[in-house]
PDB file of C-alpha atoms in Angstrom:
ATOM      1  CA  ILE A  34      -0.209   0.223   0.189  1.00 73.00           C
ATOM      2  CA  LEU A  35       3.167   2.156   0.591  1.00 82.00           C
ATOM      3  CA  GLY A  36       5.865   0.683  -0.134  1.00 83.00           C
ATOM      4  CA  ASP A  37       7.731  -1.251   2.528  1.00 88.00           C
ATOM      5  CA  ASP A  38       5.861   1.143   5.699  1.00 94.00           C
ATOM      6  CA  VAL A  39       2.482  -0.034   5.087  1.00 95.00           C
ATOM      7  CA  ILE A  40       2.357  -3.359   3.374  1.00 96.00           C
ATOM      8  CA  LEU A  41      -1.097  -5.484   3.089  1.00 97.00           C
ATOM      9  CA  LYS A  42      -1.849  -9.040   3.378  1.00 96.00           C
ATOM     10  CA  ILE A  43      -4.950 -11.158   2.911  1.00 98.00           C
ATOM     11  CA  PHE A  44      -5.160 -14.806   4.303  1.00 97.00           C
ATOM     12  CA  SER A  45      -7.236 -17.741   3.525  1.00 98.00           C
ATOM     13  CA  TYR A  46      -7.482 -20.939   5.916  1.00 98.00           C
ATOM     14  CA  GLU A  47      -8.855 -23.564   8.220  1.00 98.00           C
ATOM     15  CA  THR A  48      -8.271 -22.845  11.518  1.00 98.00           C
ATOM     16  CA  LEU A  49      -5.562 -24.753  13.519  1.00 97.00           C
ATOM     17  CA  ASP A  50      -6.038 -26.905  16.986  1.00 96.00           C
ATOM     18  CA  PRO A  51      -4.083 -24.872  19.740  1.00 93.00           C
ATOM     19  CA  ALA A  52      -1.875 -28.020  20.465  1.00 92.00           C
ATOM     20  CA  SER A  53      -1.122 -27.972  16.481  1.00 94.00           C
ATOM     21  CA  ASP A  54       2.905 -27.568  15.869  1.00 93.00           C
ATOM     22  CA  LEU A  55       1.791 -24.849  13.485  1.00 94.00           C
ATOM     23  CA  ALA A  56      -0.498 -22.600  15.818  1.00 95.00           C
ATOM     24  CA  GLU A  57       3.325 -20.867  17.000  1.00 96.00           C
ATOM     25  CA  MET A  58       3.414 -17.654  19.109  1.00 97.00           C
ATOM     26  CA  GLU A  59       5.058 -14.987  17.265  1.00 97.00           C
ATOM     27  CA  SER A  60       5.858 -11.211  17.875  1.00 97.00           C
ATOM     28  CA  HIS A  61       7.684  -8.943  15.004  1.00 96.00           C
ATOM     29  CA  ARG A  62      10.262  -6.204  15.731  1.00 95.00           C
ATOM     30  CA  ARG A  63      10.088  -4.174  12.675  1.00 95.00           C
ATOM     31  CA  TYR A  64       5.790  -4.231  12.302  1.00 95.00           C
ATOM     32  CA  LEU A  65       2.708  -3.202  13.509  1.00 95.00           C
ATOM     33  CA  ASP A  66       0.037  -5.557  13.287  1.00 96.00           C
ATOM     34  CA  ILE A  67      -3.277  -5.255  12.514  1.00 97.00           C
ATOM     35  CA  HIS A  68      -5.364  -7.888  12.351  1.00 98.00           C
ATOM     36  CA  THR A  69      -9.244  -8.055  10.797  1.00 98.00           C
ATOM     37  CA  THR A  70     -10.827 -10.983  10.088  1.00 97.00           C
ATOM     38  CA  ILE A  71     -13.647 -10.769   6.641  1.00 98.00           C
ATOM     39  CA  THR A  72     -15.422 -14.585   6.948  1.00 98.00           C
ATOM     40  CA  GLY A  73     -15.969 -17.096   9.122  1.00 98.00           C
ATOM     41  CA  ALA A  74     -13.810 -16.877  13.069  1.00 98.00           C
ATOM     42  CA  GLU A  75     -11.244 -17.265  14.596  1.00 98.00           C
ATOM     43  CA  ARG A  76      -9.249 -17.727  18.033  1.00 98.00           C
ATOM     44  CA  ILE A  77      -5.686 -14.703  18.502  1.00 98.00           C
ATOM     45  CA  ASP A  78      -3.718 -16.002  21.873  1.00 97.00           C
ATOM     46  CA  TRP A  79      -1.679 -12.880  23.607  1.00 97.00           C
ATOM     47  CA  HIS A  80       0.864 -13.168  25.576  1.00 96.00           C
ATOM     48  CA  PRO A  81       3.473 -10.508  26.490  1.00 97.00           C
ATOM     49  CA  ALA A  82       6.862 -10.864  24.144  1.00 97.00           C
ATOM     50  CA  ALA A  83       8.918 -10.757  27.504  1.00 96.00           C
ATOM     51  CA  SER A  84       7.011 -12.801  29.383  1.00 95.00           C
ATOM     52  CA  LEU A  85       7.768 -15.999  27.044  1.00 97.00           C
ATOM     53  CA  LYS A  86      11.021 -18.156  26.545  1.00 97.00           C
ATOM     54  CA  VAL A  87      12.139 -17.236  22.978  1.00 98.00           C
ATOM     55  CA  PHE A  88      11.657 -20.609  20.579  1.00 97.00           C
ATOM     56  CA  ARG A  89      13.933 -19.503  17.286  1.00 97.00           C
ATOM     57  CA  PRO A  90      15.534 -16.324  17.822  1.00 98.00           C
ATOM     58  CA  TYR A  91      14.794 -12.843  15.420  1.00 97.00           C
ATOM     59  CA  ASP A  92      14.521 -13.886  11.866  1.00 97.00           C
ATOM     60  CA  GLU A  93      15.315 -10.173  10.392  1.00 94.00           C
ATOM     61  CA  ALA A  94      13.916 -11.231   6.969  1.00 94.00           C
ATOM     62  CA  ALA A  95      10.124 -12.372   8.245  1.00 94.00           C
ATOM     63  CA  ASP A  96      10.267  -9.823  10.915  1.00 96.00           C
ATOM     64  CA  GLU A  97       9.374 -12.621  13.671  1.00 96.00           C
ATOM     65  CA  ILE A  98      10.425 -13.879  16.695  1.00 98.00           C
ATOM     66  CA  ILE A  99       8.438 -17.566  17.597  1.00 98.00           C
ATOM     67  CA  TYR A 100       8.197 -18.739  21.439  1.00 98.00           C
ATOM     68  CA  ALA A 101       8.417 -21.422  22.901  1.00 96.00           C
ATOM     69  CA  ARG A 102       4.520 -23.069  23.228  1.00 90.00           C
ATOM     70  CA  PRO A 103       3.703 -21.410  26.533  1.00 90.00           C
ATOM     71  CA  ASP A 104       1.087 -23.465  28.761  1.00 85.00           C
ATOM     72  CA  ASN A 105      -2.443 -21.590  28.573  1.00 85.00           C
ATOM     73  CA  ALA A 106      -3.025 -17.761  27.007  1.00 83.00           C
ATOM     74  CA  PHE A 107      -2.470 -14.994  28.927  1.00 93.00           C
ATOM     75  CA  ALA A 108      -5.578 -13.388  26.623  1.00 96.00           C
ATOM     76  CA  SER A 109      -7.499 -15.119  24.333  1.00 96.00           C
ATOM     77  CA  LEU A 110      -9.231 -12.441  21.609  1.00 97.00           C
ATOM     78  CA  THR A 111     -12.043 -13.521  19.266  1.00 98.00           C
ATOM     79  CA  MET A 112     -12.379 -12.618  16.295  1.00 98.00           C
ATOM     80  CA  THR A 113     -15.272 -11.943  13.815  1.00 98.00           C
ATOM     81  CA  PRO A 114     -15.940  -9.745  10.904  1.00 98.00           C
ATOM     82  CA  GLY A 115     -16.302  -6.162  11.889  1.00 95.00           C
ATOM     83  CA  LEU A 116     -13.045  -6.626  14.942  1.00 97.00           C
ATOM     84  CA  PHE A 117      -9.565  -5.995  14.898  1.00 97.00           C
ATOM     85  CA  ALA A 118      -6.853  -6.324  16.447  1.00 98.00           C
ATOM     86  CA  LEU A 119      -3.423  -4.565  17.157  1.00 97.00           C
ATOM     87  CA  PHE A 120      -0.452  -6.084  17.992  1.00 97.00           C
ATOM     88  CA  GLY A 121       3.127  -4.414  18.628  1.00 95.00           C
ATOM     89  CA  PRO A 122       7.223  -5.527  19.078  1.00 94.00           C
ATOM     90  CA  ALA A 123       5.899  -6.502  22.979  1.00 95.00           C
ATOM     91  CA  ASP A 124       2.965  -8.609  21.880  1.00 97.00           C
ATOM     92  CA  ALA A 125       3.137 -11.992  21.549  1.00 97.00           C
ATOM     93  CA  HIS A 126       0.449 -13.367  19.557  1.00 97.00           C
ATOM     94  CA  ARG A 127      -1.038 -17.534  17.882  1.00 97.00           C
ATOM     95  CA  PRO A 128      -3.512 -16.821  15.463  1.00 97.00           C
ATOM     96  CA  ARG A 129      -5.321 -19.104  13.344  1.00 97.00           C
ATOM     97  CA  LEU A 130      -6.613 -20.651  16.423  1.00 97.00           C
ATOM     98  CA  HIS A 131     -10.188 -22.695  16.750  1.00 97.00           C
ATOM     99  CA  ALA A 132     -12.839 -20.318  17.665  1.00 97.00           C
ATOM    100  CA  ALA A 133     -15.499 -22.381  18.851  1.00 91.00           C
ATOM    101  CA  GLY A 134     -13.578 -25.999  19.425  1.00 90.00           C
ATOM    102  CA  ASN A 135     -13.977 -26.563  15.669  1.00 95.00           C
ATOM    103  CA  PRO A 136     -12.011 -26.236  12.947  1.00 97.00           C
ATOM    104  CA  GLU A 137     -13.726 -22.993  10.398  1.00 97.00           C
ATOM    105  CA  ALA A 138     -12.393 -21.308   7.134  1.00 98.00           C
ATOM    106  CA  VAL A 139     -11.081 -17.997   7.393  1.00 98.00           C
ATOM    107  CA  LYS A 140     -10.384 -15.246   5.422  1.00 98.00           C
ATOM    108  CA  LYS A 141      -8.444 -11.801   6.915  1.00 98.00           C
ATOM    109  CA  ALA A 142      -6.319  -9.250   6.223  1.00 98.00           C
ATOM    110  CA  VAL A 143      -3.547  -7.912   8.101  1.00 98.00           C
ATOM    111  CA  MET A 144      -2.310  -4.745   7.425  1.00 97.00           C
ATOM    112  CA  LYS A 145       1.466  -4.564   8.506  1.00 96.00           C
ATOM    113  CA  ILE A 146       2.538  -0.564   9.690  1.00 96.00           C
ATOM    114  CA  ARG A 147       6.398  -0.268  10.348  1.00 94.00           C
ATOM    115  CA  SER A 148       6.771   0.876  13.674  1.00 86.00           C
ATOM    116  CA  LYS A 149       8.326   4.209  14.518  1.00 76.00           C
ATOM    117  CA  ASP A 150       9.121   2.978  18.120  1.00 64.00           C
ATOM    118  CA  ALA A 151      11.099   0.403  16.651  1.00 54.00           C
ATOM    119  CA  ALA A 152      13.922   2.309  14.741  1.00 47.00           C
ATOM    120  CA  ILE A 153      13.855   4.362  18.496  1.00 44.00           C
ATOM    121  CA  ASN A 154      14.424   1.666  20.785  1.00 50.00           C
ATOM    122  CA  GLY A 155      17.244   0.045  18.132  1.00 45.00           C
ATOM    123  CA  TYR A 156      14.902  -2.935  16.462  1.00 45.00           C
ATOM    124  CA  TYR A 157      15.892  -1.835  13.020  1.00 40.00           C
TER     125      TYR A 157
END
């Protein structure tokens, strides 16, 4: 949308069981994520990133840190059409989870906005 400063990604997938190895807890350093659901429903788990153990260190090309899966969600959001959630560099989040215990087809948009705080805090 605006070069590398604002990126829009559209995803379509089936939600995952929280025990799935594909259900990863992640955070980003360079970008803020704004998630909004277009169709379907998904759960997104949230944790303060500083409270988690790093599983895969920061990958600059992917702009992501992957964390070891915590035993329980600190907080969970059920995302349905019309809602949005904003995740910054301190927000570890695990999207793509079953909202109601069963797989569901989801279409969503994620807008990635370059974080000016990341530059100030020396992340890039």
